[in-house]
Amino acid sequence: MVIESKGMLLSTKEASERLDVSARRVRELAAKGTLESVGDGSRLYVTEESVRRFQSRIRRPGRLFSPRIAFAALYVLSGEEPGWLKAAEKYRLKRKLCMMDVPRLLELCSRRASTHDFWCRDSRLNRVSQSIRISSATGGLAEKFDLTESANVEGYIPEEVLPDLITWAKLRSDFRPTNVRLHVTSFTPPGEGHMPIGVCAADLTESLDVRERSAGERMIGRLLERFKQVIAAKE
C-alpha cells in the first residue's frame, strides 16, 4: 500500500523512542494533530518532520496560557481588543508580552486549540470555509505572508460544533492528502471573518512546510517587536 506523506515515516515504536514517551502517548499526540500521522490498516505512522517539530517545542517549566489568554495575547499583538479580558488581566498580559521572545510566546499559546486534518470533497470546501473562522494562509490571507494561495482550508471551530461539521461535510481523517485543517477550541473569541493576523501567523508556525513556518515566525517576530516599541514609547 502506498502511503502519501511529506518526508520519512516512523512507526509508533520508533517515534516513542525518539520522544522518550510511550506508544500510547504517540497515538494521543497523533489524534490531537500534534504529530502528523497516516494509517496503513491497523498500523499508525507519524512523519519524522512532525516528531522533530514536537521535540523542539518540549516546554519549559511553567503553566501554558489557557485558550482565552492565548487568544488574547495574539489579539493584542494584532492590534485587536480582547474584550473578554478584565482590565487587570489585560494589564498583566501586556507586561508579560514585553518580556517574551518569539519561541516563548508560541510555547505559551500552544494550547489554544487542538489540530485535526481532514480530507473533503472540493465541492464542499467553500461551505466548510464559511462555517469556520478561517486562519493561517487560507485564501486571500496567503498574500499577507507572501505565500502562494492554495485551495486548502484552515480555521477555527468550537469543539461542540465539530461533530456536526464532520457529518454534513463528510470529512474524512483516513484519506490522504488532506485539504482541511481545523483548530478545535474550547474558547472561541467573539467576532466574524478571518482570525487576526497574529493568530494566523501562530498557526503558520506549526506548519510542516518550511516556507509557511518561516513566514509565520517572521510575522510573529514583527508583531511582537512592534508591540514592545509601542509600550516603550508610552512609558
PDB file of C-alpha atoms in Angstrom:
ATOM      1  CA  MET A   1       0.000   0.000   0.000  1.00  0.00           C
ATOM      2  CA  VAL A   2       1.354   3.412  -0.973  1.00  0.00           C
ATOM      3  CA  ILE A   3       1.100   6.000   1.774  1.00  0.00           C
ATOM      4  CA  GLU A   4       1.223   9.640   0.724  1.00  0.00           C
ATOM      5  CA  SER A   5       3.181  11.783   3.137  1.00  0.00           C
ATOM      6  CA  LYS A   6       5.750  14.534   3.406  1.00  0.00           C
ATOM      7  CA  GLY A   7       9.113  13.010   4.296  1.00  0.00           C
ATOM      8  CA  MET A   8      10.086   9.894   6.186  1.00  0.00           C
ATOM      9  CA  LEU A   9       7.576   7.925   8.252  1.00  0.00           C
ATOM     10  CA  LEU A  10       8.187   6.491  11.708  1.00  0.00           C
ATOM     11  CA  SER A  11       6.292   3.705  13.430  1.00  0.00           C
ATOM     12  CA  THR A  12       4.730   4.447  16.811  1.00  0.00           C
ATOM     13  CA  LYS A  13       7.580   2.483  18.421  1.00  0.00           C
ATOM     14  CA  GLU A  14      10.265   4.495  16.629  1.00  0.00           C
ATOM     15  CA  ALA A  15       8.529   7.773  17.445  1.00  0.00           C
ATOM     16  CA  SER A  16       8.089   6.819  21.096  1.00  0.00           C
ATOM     17  CA  GLU A  17      11.814   6.034  21.367  1.00  0.00           C
ATOM     18  CA  ARG A  18      12.800   9.371  19.848  1.00  0.00           C
ATOM     19  CA  LEU A  19      10.445  11.316  22.089  1.00  0.00           C
ATOM     20  CA  ASP A  20      11.046   9.152  25.159  1.00  0.00           C
ATOM     21  CA  VAL A  21       7.319   8.647  25.657  1.00  0.00           C
ATOM     22  CA  SER A  22       5.013   5.644  25.452  1.00  0.00           C
ATOM     23  CA  ALA A  23       3.484   4.397  22.199  1.00  0.00           C
ATOM     24  CA  ARG A  24       0.109   5.324  23.669  1.00  0.00           C
ATOM     25  CA  ARG A  25       1.292   8.922  24.091  1.00  0.00           C
ATOM     26  CA  VAL A  26       2.386   8.966  20.450  1.00  0.00           C
ATOM     27  CA  ARG A  27      -1.100   7.858  19.391  1.00  0.00           C
ATOM     28  CA  GLU A  28      -2.643  10.563  21.586  1.00  0.00           C
ATOM     29  CA  LEU A  29      -0.432  13.221  20.004  1.00  0.00           C
ATOM     30  CA  ALA A  30      -1.371  11.949  16.548  1.00  0.00           C
ATOM     31  CA  ALA A  31      -5.082  12.027  17.415  1.00  0.00           C
ATOM     32  CA  LYS A  32      -4.750  15.656  18.528  1.00  0.00           C
ATOM     33  CA  GLY A  33      -2.970  16.573  15.308  1.00  0.00           C
ATOM     34  CA  THR A  34       0.242  17.477  17.154  1.00  0.00           C
ATOM     35  CA  LEU A  35       2.032  14.751  15.183  1.00  0.00           C
ATOM     36  CA  GLU A  36       1.141  14.324  11.522  1.00  0.00           C
ATOM     37  CA  SER A  37       0.029  10.741  11.038  1.00  0.00           C
ATOM     38  CA  VAL A  38      -1.044   8.337   8.318  1.00  0.00           C
ATOM     39  CA  GLY A  39      -2.686   4.958   8.637  1.00  0.00           C
ATOM     40  CA  ASP A  40      -1.887   1.649   6.971  1.00  0.00           C
ATOM     41  CA  GLY A  41      -4.634  -0.701   8.036  1.00  0.00           C
ATOM     42  CA  SER A  42      -4.388  -1.128  11.792  1.00  0.00           C
ATOM     43  CA  ARG A  43      -0.925   0.458  11.931  1.00  0.00           C
ATOM     44  CA  LEU A  44      -0.167   4.107  12.607  1.00  0.00           C
ATOM     45  CA  TYR A  45       2.809   6.038  11.283  1.00  0.00           C
ATOM     46  CA  VAL A  46       3.895   9.591  12.046  1.00  0.00           C
ATOM     47  CA  THR A  47       6.119  11.844   9.987  1.00  0.00           C
ATOM     48  CA  GLU A  48       9.688  12.351  11.114  1.00  0.00           C
ATOM     49  CA  GLU A  49       9.351  16.082  10.490  1.00  0.00           C
ATOM     50  CA  SER A  50       6.421  16.424  12.903  1.00  0.00           C
ATOM     51  CA  VAL A  51       8.380  14.470  15.535  1.00  0.00           C
ATOM     52  CA  ARG A  52      11.297  16.884  15.148  1.00  0.00           C
ATOM     53  CA  ARG A  53       8.919  19.817  15.438  1.00  0.00           C
ATOM     54  CA  PHE A  54       7.444  18.422  18.630  1.00  0.00           C
ATOM     55  CA  GLN A  55      10.907  17.801  20.082  1.00  0.00           C
ATOM     56  CA  SER A  56      11.811  21.449  19.508  1.00  0.00           C
ATOM     57  CA  ARG A  57       8.743  22.528  21.451  1.00  0.00           C
ATOM     58  CA  ILE A  58       9.173  20.448  24.575  1.00  0.00           C
ATOM     59  CA  ARG A  59       8.053  23.053  27.029  1.00  0.00           C
ATOM     60  CA  ARG A  60       9.930  24.698  29.816  1.00  0.00           C
ATOM     61  CA  PRO A  61       8.622  24.723  33.390  1.00  0.00           C
ATOM     62  CA  GLY A  62       5.579  26.910  33.978  1.00  0.00           C
ATOM     63  CA  ARG A  63       1.942  26.931  33.031  1.00  0.00           C
ATOM     64  CA  LEU A  64       0.874  27.441  29.444  1.00  0.00           C
ATOM     65  CA  PHE A  65      -1.783  30.001  28.635  1.00  0.00           C
ATOM     66  CA  SER A  66      -5.401  28.872  28.709  1.00  0.00           C
ATOM     67  CA  PRO A  67      -7.197  29.282  25.345  1.00  0.00           C
ATOM     68  CA  ARG A  68      -8.828  32.585  26.378  1.00  0.00           C
ATOM     69  CA  ILE A  69      -5.480  34.076  27.445  1.00  0.00           C
ATOM     70  CA  ALA A  70      -3.622  32.656  24.443  1.00  0.00           C
ATOM     71  CA  PHE A  71      -6.101  34.200  22.024  1.00  0.00           C
ATOM     72  CA  ALA A  72      -5.965  37.462  23.961  1.00  0.00           C
ATOM     73  CA  ALA A  73      -2.174  37.580  23.589  1.00  0.00           C
ATOM     74  CA  LEU A  74      -2.354  37.047  19.831  1.00  0.00           C
ATOM     75  CA  TYR A  75      -5.193  39.566  19.505  1.00  0.00           C
ATOM     76  CA  VAL A  76      -3.187  42.199  21.394  1.00  0.00           C
ATOM     77  CA  LEU A  77      -0.192  41.676  19.093  1.00  0.00           C
ATOM     78  CA  SER A  78      -2.541  42.088  16.126  1.00  0.00           C
ATOM     79  CA  GLY A  79      -3.751  45.438  17.437  1.00  0.00           C
ATOM     80  CA  GLU A  80      -7.149  43.952  18.311  1.00  0.00           C
ATOM     81  CA  GLU A  81      -9.006  44.430  21.572  1.00  0.00           C
ATOM     82  CA  PRO A  82      -9.543  41.244  23.645  1.00  0.00           C
ATOM     83  CA  GLY A  83     -12.882  42.339  25.061  1.00  0.00           C
ATOM     84  CA  TRP A  84     -13.300  39.138  27.068  1.00  0.00           C
ATOM     85  CA  LEU A  85     -10.458  40.098  29.439  1.00  0.00           C
ATOM     86  CA  LYS A  86     -10.860  42.242  32.526  1.00  0.00           C
ATOM     87  CA  ALA A  87      -8.695  45.361  32.751  1.00  0.00           C
ATOM     88  CA  ALA A  88      -6.370  43.798  35.328  1.00  0.00           C
ATOM     89  CA  GLU A  89      -5.923  40.660  33.196  1.00  0.00           C
ATOM     90  CA  LYS A  90      -5.132  42.757  30.152  1.00  0.00           C
ATOM     91  CA  TYR A  91      -2.550  44.802  32.055  1.00  0.00           C
ATOM     92  CA  ARG A  92      -0.781  41.695  33.360  1.00  0.00           C
ATOM     93  CA  LEU A  93      -0.804  40.117  29.915  1.00  0.00           C
ATOM     94  CA  LYS A  94       0.782  43.149  28.287  1.00  0.00           C
ATOM     95  CA  ARG A  95       3.525  43.220  30.902  1.00  0.00           C
ATOM     96  CA  LYS A  96       4.249  39.543  30.234  1.00  0.00           C
ATOM     97  CA  LEU A  97       4.365  40.093  26.476  1.00  0.00           C
ATOM     98  CA  CYS A  98       7.012  42.778  26.938  1.00  0.00           C
ATOM     99  CA  MET A  99       9.324  40.189  28.493  1.00  0.00           C
ATOM    100  CA  MET A 100       8.847  37.415  25.921  1.00  0.00           C
ATOM    101  CA  ASP A 101      10.714  36.292  22.856  1.00  0.00           C
ATOM    102  CA  VAL A 102       9.030  34.562  19.914  1.00  0.00           C
ATOM    103  CA  PRO A 103       9.715  30.935  20.953  1.00  0.00           C
ATOM    104  CA  ARG A 104       8.347  31.534  24.451  1.00  0.00           C
ATOM    105  CA  LEU A 105       5.263  33.306  23.115  1.00  0.00           C
ATOM    106  CA  LEU A 106       4.475  30.448  20.748  1.00  0.00           C
ATOM    107  CA  GLU A 107       5.054  27.930  23.502  1.00  0.00           C
ATOM    108  CA  LEU A 108       2.690  29.694  25.905  1.00  0.00           C
ATOM    109  CA  CYS A 109      -0.009  29.978  23.229  1.00  0.00           C
ATOM    110  CA  SER A 110       0.322  26.381  22.020  1.00  0.00           C
ATOM    111  CA  ARG A 111      -2.746  25.084  23.851  1.00  0.00           C
ATOM    112  CA  ARG A 112      -5.238  27.478  22.315  1.00  0.00           C
ATOM    113  CA  ALA A 113      -6.682  24.612  20.262  1.00  0.00           C
ATOM    114  CA  SER A 114      -6.153  21.031  19.131  1.00  0.00           C
ATOM    115  CA  THR A 115      -5.461  20.483  15.449  1.00  0.00           C
ATOM    116  CA  HIS A 116      -7.193  17.945  13.201  1.00  0.00           C
ATOM    117  CA  ASP A 117      -6.574  17.297   9.497  1.00  0.00           C
ATOM    118  CA  PHE A 118      -9.280  16.032   7.135  1.00  0.00           C
ATOM    119  CA  TRP A 119      -9.970  15.306   3.508  1.00  0.00           C
ATOM    120  CA  CYS A 120     -13.025  16.975   1.982  1.00  0.00           C
ATOM    121  CA  ARG A 121     -14.564  16.956  -1.496  1.00  0.00           C
ATOM    122  CA  ASP A 122     -13.675  20.105  -3.411  1.00  0.00           C
ATOM    123  CA  SER A 123     -17.369  20.850  -3.915  1.00  0.00           C
ATOM    124  CA  ARG A 124     -17.837  21.238  -0.154  1.00  0.00           C
ATOM    125  CA  LEU A 125     -14.716  23.267   0.648  1.00  0.00           C
ATOM    126  CA  ASN A 126     -16.375  26.654   0.183  1.00  0.00           C
ATOM    127  CA  ARG A 127     -19.163  25.776   2.577  1.00  0.00           C
ATOM    128  CA  VAL A 128     -16.661  24.469   5.120  1.00  0.00           C
ATOM    129  CA  SER A 129     -14.713  27.741   4.955  1.00  0.00           C
ATOM    130  CA  GLN A 130     -17.952  29.652   5.582  1.00  0.00           C
ATOM    131  CA  SER A 131     -18.640  27.548   8.685  1.00  0.00           C
ATOM    132  CA  ILE A 132     -15.351  28.329  10.447  1.00  0.00           C
ATOM    133  CA  ARG A 133     -13.216  31.366  11.230  1.00  0.00           C
ATOM    134  CA  ILE A 134     -10.526  30.974   8.620  1.00  0.00           C
ATOM    135  CA  SER A 135      -6.912  31.384   9.621  1.00  0.00           C
ATOM    136  CA  SER A 136      -3.324  30.643   8.636  1.00  0.00           C
ATOM    137  CA  ALA A 137      -2.812  31.363   4.913  1.00  0.00           C
ATOM    138  CA  THR A 138      -6.268  30.303   3.743  1.00  0.00           C
ATOM    139  CA  GLY A 139      -7.451  32.031   0.583  1.00  0.00           C
ATOM    140  CA  GLY A 140      -6.548  35.705   0.395  1.00  0.00           C
ATOM    141  CA  LEU A 141      -4.679  35.548   3.701  1.00  0.00           C
ATOM    142  CA  ALA A 142      -1.744  33.975   1.843  1.00  0.00           C
ATOM    143  CA  GLU A 143      -0.887  37.359   0.332  1.00  0.00           C
ATOM    144  CA  LYS A 144      -0.293  38.845   3.800  1.00  0.00           C
ATOM    145  CA  PHE A 145       2.565  36.374   4.254  1.00  0.00           C
ATOM    146  CA  ASP A 146       3.914  36.493   0.684  1.00  0.00           C
ATOM    147  CA  LEU A 147       2.771  32.919   0.178  1.00  0.00           C
ATOM    148  CA  THR A 148       1.065  31.311  -2.794  1.00  0.00           C
ATOM    149  CA  GLU A 149      -2.684  30.907  -2.370  1.00  0.00           C
ATOM    150  CA  SER A 150      -3.920  27.312  -2.345  1.00  0.00           C
ATOM    151  CA  ALA A 151      -7.318  25.634  -2.270  1.00  0.00           C
ATOM    152  CA  ASN A 152      -6.714  24.222   1.215  1.00  0.00           C
ATOM    153  CA  VAL A 153      -8.915  25.443   4.069  1.00  0.00           C
ATOM    154  CA  GLU A 154      -7.781  26.101   7.639  1.00  0.00           C
ATOM    155  CA  GLY A 155      -9.560  27.708  10.541  1.00  0.00           C
ATOM    156  CA  TYR A 156     -11.114  27.580  13.995  1.00  0.00           C
ATOM    157  CA  ILE A 157     -14.257  25.882  15.180  1.00  0.00           C
ATOM    158  CA  PRO A 158     -15.793  25.386  18.654  1.00  0.00           C
ATOM    159  CA  GLU A 159     -15.332  21.843  19.912  1.00  0.00           C
ATOM    160  CA  GLU A 160     -19.094  21.349  20.334  1.00  0.00           C
ATOM    161  CA  VAL A 161     -19.688  22.157  16.645  1.00  0.00           C
ATOM    162  CA  LEU A 162     -17.052  19.807  15.218  1.00  0.00           C
ATOM    163  CA  PRO A 163     -19.170  16.601  15.160  1.00  0.00           C
ATOM    164  CA  ASP A 164     -21.910  18.247  13.086  1.00  0.00           C
ATOM    165  CA  LEU A 165     -19.389  19.693  10.629  1.00  0.00           C
ATOM    166  CA  ILE A 166     -17.721  16.310  10.178  1.00  0.00           C
ATOM    167  CA  THR A 167     -21.117  14.751   9.495  1.00  0.00           C
ATOM    168  CA  TRP A 168     -22.618  17.127   6.963  1.00  0.00           C
ATOM    169  CA  ALA A 169     -19.339  17.888   5.165  1.00  0.00           C
ATOM    170  CA  LYS A 170     -18.428  14.176   5.184  1.00  0.00           C
ATOM    171  CA  LEU A 171     -14.904  14.959   6.377  1.00  0.00           C
ATOM    172  CA  ARG A 172     -12.508  12.006   6.375  1.00  0.00           C
ATOM    173  CA  SER A 173      -9.453  11.698   8.603  1.00  0.00           C
ATOM    174  CA  ASP A 174      -8.301   8.480   6.908  1.00  0.00           C
ATOM    175  CA  PHE A 175      -7.835   9.915   3.381  1.00  0.00           C
ATOM    176  CA  ARG A 176      -4.617  11.493   2.074  1.00  0.00           C
ATOM    177  CA  PRO A 177      -3.685  14.096   1.061  1.00  0.00           C
ATOM    178  CA  THR A 178      -5.767  16.197   3.433  1.00  0.00           C
ATOM    179  CA  ASN A 179      -7.079  19.634   2.450  1.00  0.00           C
ATOM    180  CA  VAL A 180      -8.852  20.848   5.614  1.00  0.00           C
ATOM    181  CA  ARG A 181      -7.137  21.699   8.901  1.00  0.00           C
ATOM    182  CA  LEU A 182      -9.402  22.517  11.834  1.00  0.00           C
ATOM    183  CA  HIS A 183      -8.247  24.116  15.060  1.00  0.00           C
ATOM    184  CA  VAL A 184     -10.760  22.897  17.616  1.00  0.00           C
ATOM    185  CA  THR A 185     -11.036  25.037  20.725  1.00  0.00           C
ATOM    186  CA  SER A 186     -12.957  25.222  23.980  1.00  0.00           C
ATOM    187  CA  PHE A 187     -12.943  29.027  23.751  1.00  0.00           C
ATOM    188  CA  THR A 188     -13.758  30.887  20.560  1.00  0.00           C
ATOM    189  CA  PRO A 189     -13.171  34.657  20.578  1.00  0.00           C
ATOM    190  CA  PRO A 190     -16.270  36.637  19.591  1.00  0.00           C
ATOM    191  CA  GLY A 191     -16.246  38.077  16.104  1.00  0.00           C
ATOM    192  CA  GLU A 192     -16.695  37.262  12.441  1.00  0.00           C
ATOM    193  CA  GLY A 193     -14.443  36.969   9.445  1.00  0.00           C
ATOM    194  CA  HIS A 194     -10.907  35.642   9.426  1.00  0.00           C
ATOM    195  CA  MET A 195      -8.795  35.433  12.547  1.00  0.00           C
ATOM    196  CA  PRO A 196      -6.458  38.374  13.338  1.00  0.00           C
ATOM    197  CA  ILE A 197      -3.023  38.322  11.762  1.00  0.00           C
ATOM    198  CA  GLY A 198      -1.333  37.208  14.998  1.00  0.00           C
ATOM    199  CA  VAL A 199      -3.459  34.067  15.214  1.00  0.00           C
ATOM    200  CA  CYS A 200      -2.869  33.340  11.524  1.00  0.00           C
ATOM    201  CA  ALA A 201       0.881  33.719  11.988  1.00  0.00           C
ATOM    202  CA  ALA A 202       0.929  31.462  15.045  1.00  0.00           C
ATOM    203  CA  ASP A 203      -0.910  28.790  13.051  1.00  0.00           C
ATOM    204  CA  LEU A 204       1.633  29.011  10.246  1.00  0.00           C
ATOM    205  CA  THR A 205       4.498  28.426  12.684  1.00  0.00           C
ATOM    206  CA  GLU A 206       3.017  24.970  13.287  1.00  0.00           C
ATOM    207  CA  SER A 207       3.040  24.086   9.589  1.00  0.00           C
ATOM    208  CA  LEU A 208       5.212  21.236   8.333  1.00  0.00           C
ATOM    209  CA  ASP A 209       6.019  23.340   5.270  1.00  0.00           C
ATOM    210  CA  VAL A 210       9.281  25.243   5.763  1.00  0.00           C
ATOM    211  CA  ARG A 211       8.182  28.338   3.810  1.00  0.00           C
ATOM    212  CA  GLU A 212       4.911  28.624   5.722  1.00  0.00           C
ATOM    213  CA  ARG A 213       6.593  28.076   9.056  1.00  0.00           C
ATOM    214  CA  SER A 214       9.238  30.712   8.334  1.00  0.00           C
ATOM    215  CA  ALA A 215       6.616  33.199   7.150  1.00  0.00           C
ATOM    216  CA  GLY A 216       4.647  32.730  10.357  1.00  0.00           C
ATOM    217  CA  GLU A 217       7.716  33.146  12.547  1.00  0.00           C
ATOM    218  CA  ARG A 218       8.756  36.325  10.732  1.00  0.00           C
ATOM    219  CA  MET A 219       5.310  37.848  11.143  1.00  0.00           C
ATOM    220  CA  ILE A 220       5.085  36.961  14.839  1.00  0.00           C
ATOM    221  CA  GLY A 221       8.530  38.477  15.325  1.00  0.00           C
ATOM    222  CA  ARG A 222       7.484  41.732  13.644  1.00  0.00           C
ATOM    223  CA  LEU A 223       4.236  41.936  15.613  1.00  0.00           C
ATOM    224  CA  LEU A 224       5.968  41.309  18.935  1.00  0.00           C
ATOM    225  CA  GLU A 225       8.702  43.856  18.219  1.00  0.00           C
ATOM    226  CA  ARG A 226       6.164  46.487  17.171  1.00  0.00           C
ATOM    227  CA  PHE A 227       4.131  45.849  20.326  1.00  0.00           C
ATOM    228  CA  LYS A 228       7.193  46.298  22.545  1.00  0.00           C
ATOM    229  CA  GLN A 229       8.074  49.541  20.776  1.00  0.00           C
ATOM    230  CA  VAL A 230       4.574  50.938  21.307  1.00  0.00           C
ATOM    231  CA  ILE A 231       4.620  50.047  25.007  1.00  0.00           C
ATOM    232  CA  ALA A 232       8.100  51.531  25.450  1.00  0.00           C
ATOM    233  CA  ALA A 233       7.013  54.769  23.791  1.00  0.00           C
ATOM    234  CA  LYS A 234       4.183  55.149  26.314  1.00  0.00           C
ATOM    235  CA  GLU A 235       6.448  54.753  29.336  1.00  0.00           C
TER     236      GLU A 235
END
